[in-house]
Structures are given as structure tokens and as C-alpha cells.
Amino acid sequence: MLVKKFRHVVFSSAILFSGVLTVSTSSVSAEKPEYGKVAYQHTEYLSEKIGPRVAGSPNEVKAGNYIFNELKQLGYQPSKQTFSYTRRGTTKTSANIIGTKISKSNKLKNNPQIIIGAHYDSVSVGKGADDNASSIGVILETAKAIQKRELHYDVKFVFFGAEEEGLRGSDYYVSQMSQEEKDRTIVMINLDSLLAGDNIYVYGSPGEDGWLRDLALDIAQKKGIPLGTNPGINPDYPQGTTGDWSDHAAFQEAGIPIGYLEATNWEIGDQDGYTQTVKHGEIWHTENDNLAFLEKEFPGRVETHLSQFTEILIQLMSDIKKVQ
Ligand SMILES: [Zn+2]
């Protein structure tokens, strides 16, 4: 990624300095919106002001209420889907927070919808900035950006509780979906851990259901964003796909095509996407998962990743045209 990124910087500068910047190349001009700023504020609030958000704890509730209020302010008429589960003999209560955008242009017969989701809980170690305040930030910035936009499908933003205790929120959400809702969901896009990893990735379902990955890669290429996919070095996780360790899993299991955005490094450690960085190994689930550490050890990475993922997700909202 460092090499790609360096080449991109040189390329952009060459265009700007050679004076050939025209309307057709405006995507690399200084007029570009500053993606990631809003995402950063939410990431900071969740990880610094609230801190660790363990499933079933008061802090998880605080984070859920924060997201609920943000969605309300943006006009998404949020709802709270409460659920309970038992783990190691203890019964806990958590909740999914859901915001819905009904598109007036959605006059298509099968009324398609897309689901964008991420978990807002964290483990007790660290502050859960990378895992997973970052994704909440990117989704809330996207929700703000597309608030008044007319799309050809409905959008449901689902913020899952209790992911870290066994994907509880997403499992529960899928268990409560009607067949009608499953049928009209053309894709579920999961976001998890966007800040720390050396490289930025998009994954998709195997086969034809992997179209969201290919669309995201195409968007990134046009924008000069160094988004890649799992190279498939490890035969357990074929190229372009990933494992079932996050909130996309239940949706994929239900036959819904998925996309998944993440930052990590598939070329190191056990080449299973778990070792995120060459410099410090894993960041998630360690005390290093906080903004101060990430900004000190990886200067510019937090802002760059938030900006890149937000720009890609917002562009996806415009470019998703596939209707089953
Ligand atoms: Zn996570």
C-alpha cells in the first residue's frame, strides 16, 4: 500500500503542477469535499468520550443512544431493536439501532433495499477506536451526505450491539427479518475496523453475489484510492472473499449478497487478515486501540482511512444500480 499511495501522490501532483487540470479531471482537484471530518468527530466521541463499550454495559447503552440521537437529527426516524442472550451462564441485554431511508424514487416493483451495518460495541481492552467506532463514524457521515439524495432503493442503517460476544446483534437482526425483507435486500454492506490496518480492503460474497466488491474496486480505481481485496494467499479465504468473523456472516448465510470494508494486512502473520500491521501486529482488542496511539504510531493514517472509506461508501450509494 505504501508504494501505491506514494505513486498516487506523485500522479496527483503531476496533474496539478503541469497545468492540465480541466473539468474532466476535477475529481483530483482541490474542490473535492473533505471526506472523513464528520466520521472523525463520531469516532472521537465514541472512543474518547464514552470509551470501551462492552456488550450489555451502561457504556454500550450510551453509545446506542448517541447513535439513535444522531439518526434522529438526520431525519431517519430511528428505532431500537432490543434482544437478550446468554453467555457463560449470564443473560445480557443489548440492542440494534436502526435508521431507515425510504426513497420516493423507489417505484420499482420489488422495492429493493440495501443494508449498511456495523457493530458499535467493543471489547473491554482499549477504547475501540479502530474496532469499531471508526465504522460508526463513516456510516453516520454517509447518512448525513445522502440524507436528501434521491436513490432508487431504500437504505437501512443498522448498528449492531454485542458483536464481540458472538455476533449477537446481527444474528438477531437476521432472525427477525421476514422473507419479504430478505428478498428485497439486494446487498448488505458491513464495515469493521477501518483505522489501524496497513491496507484498505473490500470483500464480497463468492461468485456473482460478490458484485459489491467489484463495484467498490472500480470506484476506488477511478478515484485513485488504493483499495484492494483479499489477495487469496491463504487457501482458506479465496481471493476477494473473507471469513465469517463479523456482522456480514448472518446475512451471507441467509443468501443475501454482502460487501465488507476493512483495514488490515493479508500478507503478514498467518495470512488470515488477523495481523493488522507490520509495525505493531494486532491493534484490535489491545490497549493500543485508541486514537492517540494510532495517530502517534501511524501519522496521517486515521484521517486518510476515514476519508477514503467515506468517499467510497458515499459513491457506492450513487452507483448501486443492480436490482434483482
Ligand atoms: Zn469489530
CSV table of C-alpha atoms and ligand atoms in Angstrom, one decimal:
chain,number,residue,atom,x,y,z
A,1,MET,CA,0.0,0.0,0.0
A,2,LEU,CA,2.8,2.4,0.8
A,3,VAL,CA,4.1,2.1,-2.8
A,4,LYS,CA,0.6,2.5,-4.3
A,5,LYS,CA,-0.1,5.5,-2.1
A,6,PHE,CA,3.2,7.1,-3.0
A,7,ARG,CA,2.6,6.7,-6.7
A,8,HIS,CA,-0.9,8.2,-6.2
A,9,VAL,CA,0.6,11.3,-4.6
A,10,VAL,CA,3.1,11.7,-7.4
A,11,PHE,CA,0.4,11.2,-10.0
A,12,SER,CA,-1.9,13.8,-8.5
A,13,SER,CA,0.8,16.4,-8.1
A,14,ALA,CA,2.0,15.9,-11.6
A,15,ILE,CA,-1.5,16.8,-12.9
A,16,LEU,CA,-1.8,19.8,-10.7
A,17,PHE,CA,1.6,21.2,-11.4
A,18,SER,CA,1.5,20.5,-15.2
A,19,GLY,CA,-1.4,22.8,-15.5
A,20,VAL,CA,-3.6,20.3,-17.4
A,21,LEU,CA,-6.2,20.2,-14.7
A,22,THR,CA,-9.6,20.5,-16.5
A,23,VAL,CA,-13.2,19.9,-15.7
A,24,SER,CA,-12.8,16.3,-16.7
A,25,THR,CA,-10.1,15.7,-14.1
A,26,SER,CA,-11.9,17.7,-11.4
A,27,SER,CA,-12.1,14.5,-9.2
A,28,VAL,CA,-8.5,15.2,-8.2
A,29,SER,CA,-8.8,18.9,-7.8
A,30,ALA,CA,-8.9,20.9,-4.5
A,31,GLU,CA,-12.7,21.3,-4.8
A,32,LYS,CA,-13.1,17.8,-3.6
A,33,PRO,CA,-15.2,17.6,-0.4
A,34,GLU,CA,-13.3,16.9,2.7
A,35,TYR,CA,-14.5,13.4,3.4
A,36,GLY,CA,-13.9,11.9,6.8
A,37,LYS,CA,-14.1,15.0,9.0
A,38,VAL,CA,-17.6,14.1,10.4
A,39,ALA,CA,-16.6,10.5,10.7
A,40,TYR,CA,-13.6,11.6,12.8
A,41,GLN,CA,-15.8,13.5,15.2
A,42,HIS,CA,-18.0,10.5,15.8
A,43,THR,CA,-15.0,8.2,16.2
A,44,GLU,CA,-13.5,10.5,18.8
A,45,TYR,CA,-16.8,10.9,20.7
A,46,LEU,CA,-17.4,7.1,20.9
A,47,SER,CA,-13.9,6.1,21.7
A,48,GLU,CA,-12.7,9.0,23.9
A,49,LYS,CA,-15.9,10.5,25.5
A,50,ILE,CA,-17.6,7.2,26.0
A,51,GLY,CA,-14.7,4.8,25.9
A,52,PRO,CA,-14.9,1.0,25.9
A,53,ARG,CA,-18.5,-0.2,25.1
A,54,VAL,CA,-18.7,-3.7,26.3
A,55,ALA,CA,-21.9,-5.6,25.3
A,56,GLY,CA,-24.6,-5.3,28.0
A,57,SER,CA,-22.8,-2.5,29.8
A,58,PRO,CA,-24.0,1.1,30.5
A,59,ASN,CA,-21.4,2.4,28.0
A,60,GLU,CA,-22.9,0.3,25.3
A,61,VAL,CA,-26.3,1.8,26.0
A,62,LYS,CA,-24.7,5.3,26.0
A,63,ALA,CA,-23.2,4.6,22.5
A,64,GLY,CA,-26.5,3.2,21.3
A,65,ASN,CA,-28.4,6.3,22.5
A,66,TYR,CA,-25.8,8.6,20.9
A,67,ILE,CA,-26.3,6.8,17.5
A,68,PHE,CA,-30.1,6.9,18.0
A,69,ASN,CA,-30.0,10.7,18.5
A,70,GLU,CA,-27.7,11.3,15.6
A,71,LEU,CA,-30.0,9.4,13.3
A,72,LYS,CA,-33.0,11.3,14.7
A,73,GLN,CA,-31.3,14.6,14.0
A,74,LEU,CA,-30.6,13.5,10.4
A,75,GLY,CA,-34.3,12.7,10.0
A,76,TYR,CA,-34.0,8.9,9.8
A,77,GLN,CA,-36.7,8.0,12.4
A,78,PRO,CA,-34.6,5.6,14.3
A,79,SER,CA,-35.8,2.5,16.2
A,80,LYS,CA,-34.2,0.3,18.8
A,81,GLN,CA,-34.4,-3.5,18.5
A,82,THR,CA,-33.7,-5.0,21.9
A,83,PHE,CA,-32.5,-8.6,22.4
A,84,SER,CA,-31.1,-10.8,25.1
A,85,TYR,CA,-28.6,-13.6,25.0
A,86,THR,CA,-27.0,-15.9,27.5
A,87,ARG,CA,-23.2,-16.3,27.5
A,88,ARG,CA,-21.2,-18.3,30.1
A,89,GLY,CA,-24.3,-18.5,32.3
A,90,THR,CA,-25.0,-14.8,32.3
A,91,THR,CA,-28.0,-13.3,30.5
A,92,LYS,CA,-27.3,-9.9,28.9
A,93,THR,CA,-29.4,-7.4,27.1
A,94,SER,CA,-28.2,-5.4,24.1
A,95,ALA,CA,-29.8,-3.5,21.2
A,96,ASN,CA,-29.5,-2.8,17.5
A,97,ILE,CA,-30.1,0.8,16.4
A,98,ILE,CA,-31.9,1.1,13.1
A,99,GLY,CA,-32.4,4.1,10.8
A,100,THR,CA,-34.3,3.9,7.6
A,101,LYS,CA,-34.3,6.0,4.4
A,102,ILE,CA,-37.4,5.4,2.3
A,103,SER,CA,-36.7,6.6,-1.2
A,104,LYS,CA,-39.5,8.3,-3.0
A,105,SER,CA,-38.0,7.2,-6.3
A,106,ASN,CA,-38.2,3.6,-5.2
A,107,LYS,CA,-41.1,2.8,-7.5
A,108,LEU,CA,-39.6,-0.5,-8.6
A,109,LYS,CA,-42.0,-3.4,-8.1
A,110,ASN,CA,-39.8,-5.4,-5.8
A,111,ASN,CA,-39.0,-2.3,-3.6
A,112,PRO,CA,-35.3,-3.0,-3.2
A,113,GLN,CA,-33.3,-2.0,-0.2
A,114,ILE,CA,-29.7,-2.0,0.9
A,115,ILE,CA,-28.5,-2.6,4.4
A,116,ILE,CA,-25.4,-0.8,5.7
A,117,GLY,CA,-24.2,-2.1,9.1
A,118,ALA,CA,-21.5,-2.1,11.7
A,119,HIS,CA,-21.2,-3.0,15.4
A,120,TYR,CA,-20.9,-0.3,18.0
A,121,ASP,CA,-19.9,-2.4,21.0
A,122,SER,CA,-16.2,-3.1,21.8
A,123,VAL,CA,-14.1,-5.3,24.0
A,124,SER,CA,-13.1,-4.0,27.4
A,125,VAL,CA,-9.4,-3.5,26.5
A,126,GLY,CA,-8.5,-0.3,24.7
A,127,LYS,CA,-11.1,2.2,23.6
A,128,GLY,CA,-12.5,0.6,20.4
A,129,ALA,CA,-11.5,3.4,18.1
A,130,ASP,CA,-10.4,1.1,15.2
A,131,ASP,CA,-12.8,-1.7,16.3
A,132,ASN,CA,-15.3,-0.3,15.7
A,133,ALA,CA,-16.0,3.4,16.4
A,134,SER,CA,-14.4,4.1,13.0
A,135,SER,CA,-17.2,2.4,11.1
A,136,ILE,CA,-19.9,4.1,13.0
A,137,GLY,CA,-18.3,7.4,12.1
A,138,VAL,CA,-18.1,6.5,8.4
A,139,ILE,CA,-21.7,5.4,8.3
A,140,LEU,CA,-23.0,8.4,10.1
A,141,GLU,CA,-21.1,10.7,7.7
A,142,THR,CA,-22.6,8.8,4.8
A,143,ALA,CA,-26.1,9.0,6.3
A,144,LYS,CA,-25.6,12.8,6.5
A,145,ALA,CA,-24.4,13.1,3.0
A,146,ILE,CA,-27.2,11.1,1.4
A,147,GLN,CA,-30.0,12.4,3.7
A,148,LYS,CA,-31.6,14.4,0.9
A,149,ARG,CA,-30.5,12.4,-2.1
A,150,GLU,CA,-33.0,10.5,-4.2
A,151,LEU,CA,-31.9,6.9,-4.6
A,152,HIS,CA,-33.6,4.1,-6.4
A,153,TYR,CA,-33.8,1.9,-3.3
A,154,ASP,CA,-34.4,2.2,0.4
A,155,VAL,CA,-31.5,2.2,2.8
A,156,LYS,CA,-31.4,0.7,6.2
A,157,PHE,CA,-28.6,1.7,8.6
A,158,VAL,CA,-28.2,-1.0,11.2
A,159,PHE,CA,-25.9,-0.5,14.2
A,160,PHE,CA,-25.4,-3.8,15.9
A,161,GLY,CA,-24.9,-4.5,19.6
A,162,ALA,CA,-22.9,-7.3,21.1
A,163,GLU,CA,-20.8,-8.3,18.1
A,164,GLU,CA,-17.8,-9.0,20.3
A,165,GLU,CA,-19.7,-11.6,22.2
A,166,GLY,CA,-20.6,-13.8,19.3
A,167,LEU,CA,-22.2,-11.6,16.5
A,168,ARG,CA,-25.3,-11.4,18.6
A,169,GLY,CA,-26.8,-8.3,17.2
A,170,SER,CA,-26.5,-9.2,13.5
A,171,ASP,CA,-27.7,-12.8,14.2
A,172,TYR,CA,-30.7,-11.4,16.0
A,173,TYR,CA,-31.4,-8.9,13.2
A,174,VAL,CA,-31.4,-11.5,10.5
A,175,SER,CA,-33.5,-13.9,12.7
A,176,GLN,CA,-36.2,-11.2,12.8
A,177,MET,CA,-36.2,-10.4,9.0
A,178,SER,CA,-39.3,-11.5,7.1
A,179,GLN,CA,-38.8,-13.5,3.9
A,180,GLU,CA,-40.1,-10.4,2.1
A,181,GLU,CA,-37.4,-8.2,3.6
A,182,LYS,CA,-34.7,-10.8,2.8
A,183,ASP,CA,-35.9,-11.0,-0.8
A,184,ARG,CA,-35.8,-7.2,-1.3
A,185,THR,CA,-32.4,-6.7,0.3
A,186,ILE,CA,-30.1,-6.6,-2.7
A,187,VAL,CA,-26.9,-6.3,-0.6
A,188,MET,CA,-25.6,-5.9,3.0
A,189,ILE,CA,-22.5,-3.8,3.4
A,190,ASN,CA,-20.6,-4.4,6.6
A,191,LEU,CA,-17.9,-2.1,8.0
A,192,ASP,CA,-15.5,-3.3,10.7
A,193,SER,CA,-12.2,-1.8,11.9
A,194,LEU,CA,-11.2,0.8,9.4
A,195,LEU,CA,-8.3,2.7,11.0
A,196,ALA,CA,-5.3,0.7,12.1
A,197,GLY,CA,-4.6,-1.9,9.3
A,198,ASP,CA,-1.8,-1.2,6.8
A,199,ASN,CA,-4.0,-1.7,3.8
A,200,ILE,CA,-7.6,-0.9,3.0
A,201,TYR,CA,-9.8,-3.7,1.6
A,202,VAL,CA,-13.2,-4.6,0.3
A,203,TYR,CA,-14.5,-8.1,0.2
A,204,GLY,CA,-17.6,-9.7,-1.3
A,205,SER,CA,-19.6,-12.9,-1.4
A,206,PRO,CA,-18.2,-15.7,-3.6
A,207,GLY,CA,-19.3,-15.8,-7.2
A,208,GLU,CA,-21.8,-13.5,-8.8
A,209,ASP,CA,-23.0,-12.3,-5.4
A,210,GLY,CA,-19.7,-10.6,-5.0
A,211,TRP,CA,-20.7,-7.7,-7.3
A,212,LEU,CA,-20.5,-5.0,-4.5
A,213,ARG,CA,-16.8,-5.7,-4.1
A,214,ASP,CA,-16.2,-5.3,-7.8
A,215,LEU,CA,-18.2,-2.1,-7.9
A,216,ALA,CA,-16.2,-0.7,-4.9
A,217,LEU,CA,-12.9,-1.6,-6.5
A,218,ASP,CA,-13.9,0.1,-9.7
A,219,ILE,CA,-14.9,3.3,-7.9
A,220,ALA,CA,-11.7,3.3,-6.0
A,221,GLN,CA,-9.6,2.8,-9.1
A,222,LYS,CA,-11.3,5.8,-10.8
A,223,LYS,CA,-10.7,7.9,-7.7
A,224,GLY,CA,-7.1,6.9,-7.3
A,225,ILE,CA,-7.8,5.3,-3.9
A,226,PRO,CA,-5.6,2.3,-3.1
A,227,LEU,CA,-8.4,-0.1,-2.2
A,228,GLY,CA,-7.6,-3.7,-2.6
A,229,THR,CA,-9.2,-7.1,-1.8
A,230,ASN,CA,-8.0,-10.2,0.0
A,231,PRO,CA,-5.3,-11.5,-2.4
A,232,GLY,CA,-6.1,-15.1,-1.6
A,233,ILE,CA,-2.7,-16.2,-0.5
A,234,ASN,CA,-4.3,-18.3,2.2
A,235,PRO,CA,-6.4,-21.0,0.6
A,236,ASP,CA,-8.9,-20.9,3.4
A,237,TYR,CA,-10.0,-17.5,2.3
A,238,PRO,CA,-10.2,-17.3,-1.5
A,239,GLN,CA,-9.4,-14.1,-3.3
A,240,GLY,CA,-12.0,-11.4,-2.9
A,241,THR,CA,-13.8,-13.1,0.0
A,242,THR,CA,-13.2,-13.2,3.8
A,243,GLY,CA,-14.0,-15.2,6.9
A,244,ASP,CA,-17.3,-15.3,8.9
A,245,TRP,CA,-16.0,-13.3,11.9
A,246,SER,CA,-18.1,-10.2,11.6
A,247,ASP,CA,-21.7,-8.9,11.1
A,248,HIS,CA,-21.9,-9.8,7.4
A,249,ALA,CA,-21.9,-13.5,8.3
A,250,ALA,CA,-25.6,-14.0,9.2
A,251,PHE,CA,-26.7,-12.1,6.1
A,252,GLN,CA,-24.5,-14.1,3.8
A,253,GLU,CA,-25.8,-17.3,5.5
A,254,ALA,CA,-29.3,-16.1,4.7
A,255,GLY,CA,-28.4,-15.8,1.0
A,256,ILE,CA,-28.0,-12.0,0.8
A,257,PRO,CA,-25.1,-10.7,-1.2
A,258,ILE,CA,-22.6,-9.0,1.0
A,259,GLY,CA,-19.8,-6.4,0.8
A,260,TYR,CA,-17.4,-5.7,3.6
A,261,LEU,CA,-14.9,-2.8,4.2
A,262,GLU,CA,-11.9,-3.3,6.5
A,263,ALA,CA,-8.3,-2.2,7.0
A,264,THR,CA,-5.8,-4.9,7.8
A,265,ASN,CA,-2.9,-6.7,6.2
A,266,TRP,CA,-3.4,-10.1,4.5
A,267,GLU,CA,0.2,-10.6,3.7
A,268,ILE,CA,1.6,-11.0,7.2
A,269,GLY,CA,1.2,-13.2,10.2
A,270,ASP,CA,-0.9,-16.2,9.4
A,271,GLN,CA,-2.1,-14.5,6.3
A,272,ASP,CA,-5.6,-14.7,7.6
A,273,GLY,CA,-6.3,-11.0,7.8
A,274,TYR,CA,-5.9,-11.0,11.6
A,275,THR,CA,-2.5,-9.4,11.9
A,276,GLN,CA,-3.2,-5.8,11.0
A,277,THR,CA,0.1,-4.0,10.9
A,278,VAL,CA,3.8,-4.7,10.2
A,279,LYS,CA,4.8,-2.2,12.8
A,280,HIS,CA,2.7,-3.3,15.8
A,281,GLY,CA,0.9,-6.5,14.8
A,282,GLU,CA,-2.7,-6.6,16.0
A,283,ILE,CA,-4.3,-3.3,17.3
A,284,TRP,CA,-7.9,-4.5,17.7
A,285,HIS,CA,-8.6,-6.0,21.2
A,286,THR,CA,-5.4,-4.5,22.6
A,287,GLU,CA,-4.8,-1.4,24.7
A,288,ASN,CA,-3.3,0.2,21.5
A,289,ASP,CA,-6.8,0.6,20.0
A,290,ASN,CA,-7.2,4.3,20.7
A,291,LEU,CA,-6.7,7.5,18.6
A,292,ALA,CA,-3.7,8.8,20.5
A,293,PHE,CA,-1.7,5.6,19.8
A,294,LEU,CA,-2.8,5.3,16.2
A,295,GLU,CA,-2.0,9.0,15.4
A,296,LYS,CA,1.4,8.8,17.1
A,297,GLU,CA,2.5,5.5,15.5
A,298,PHE,CA,0.8,5.9,12.1
A,299,PRO,CA,0.8,9.6,11.3
A,300,GLY,CA,-2.0,10.5,8.9
A,301,ARG,CA,-3.4,7.0,8.7
A,302,VAL,CA,-6.6,7.7,10.7
A,303,GLU,CA,-7.6,10.7,8.7
A,304,THR,CA,-6.7,9.1,5.4
A,305,HIS,CA,-8.6,5.9,6.0
A,306,LEU,CA,-11.7,7.7,7.3
A,307,SER,CA,-11.6,9.9,4.2
A,308,GLN,CA,-11.1,7.1,1.8
A,309,PHE,CA,-13.8,4.7,3.2
A,310,THR,CA,-16.3,7.6,3.5
A,311,GLU,CA,-15.7,8.7,-0.1
A,312,ILE,CA,-16.1,5.1,-1.4
A,313,LEU,CA,-19.3,4.4,0.6
A,314,ILE,CA,-21.0,7.7,-0.5
A,315,GLN,CA,-20.1,6.9,-4.1
A,316,LEU,CA,-21.4,3.4,-3.8
A,317,MET,CA,-24.8,4.9,-2.7
A,318,SER,CA,-25.0,6.6,-6.1
A,319,ASP,CA,-23.5,3.8,-8.2
A,320,ILE,CA,-25.5,0.8,-6.9
A,321,LYS,CA,-27.9,0.2,-9.7
A,322,LYS,CA,-28.2,-3.5,-9.7
A,323,VAL,CA,-31.8,-4.5,-9.0
A,324,GLN,CA,-32.7,-8.1,-8.8
B,1,ZN,ZN,-15.1,-5.5,15.2
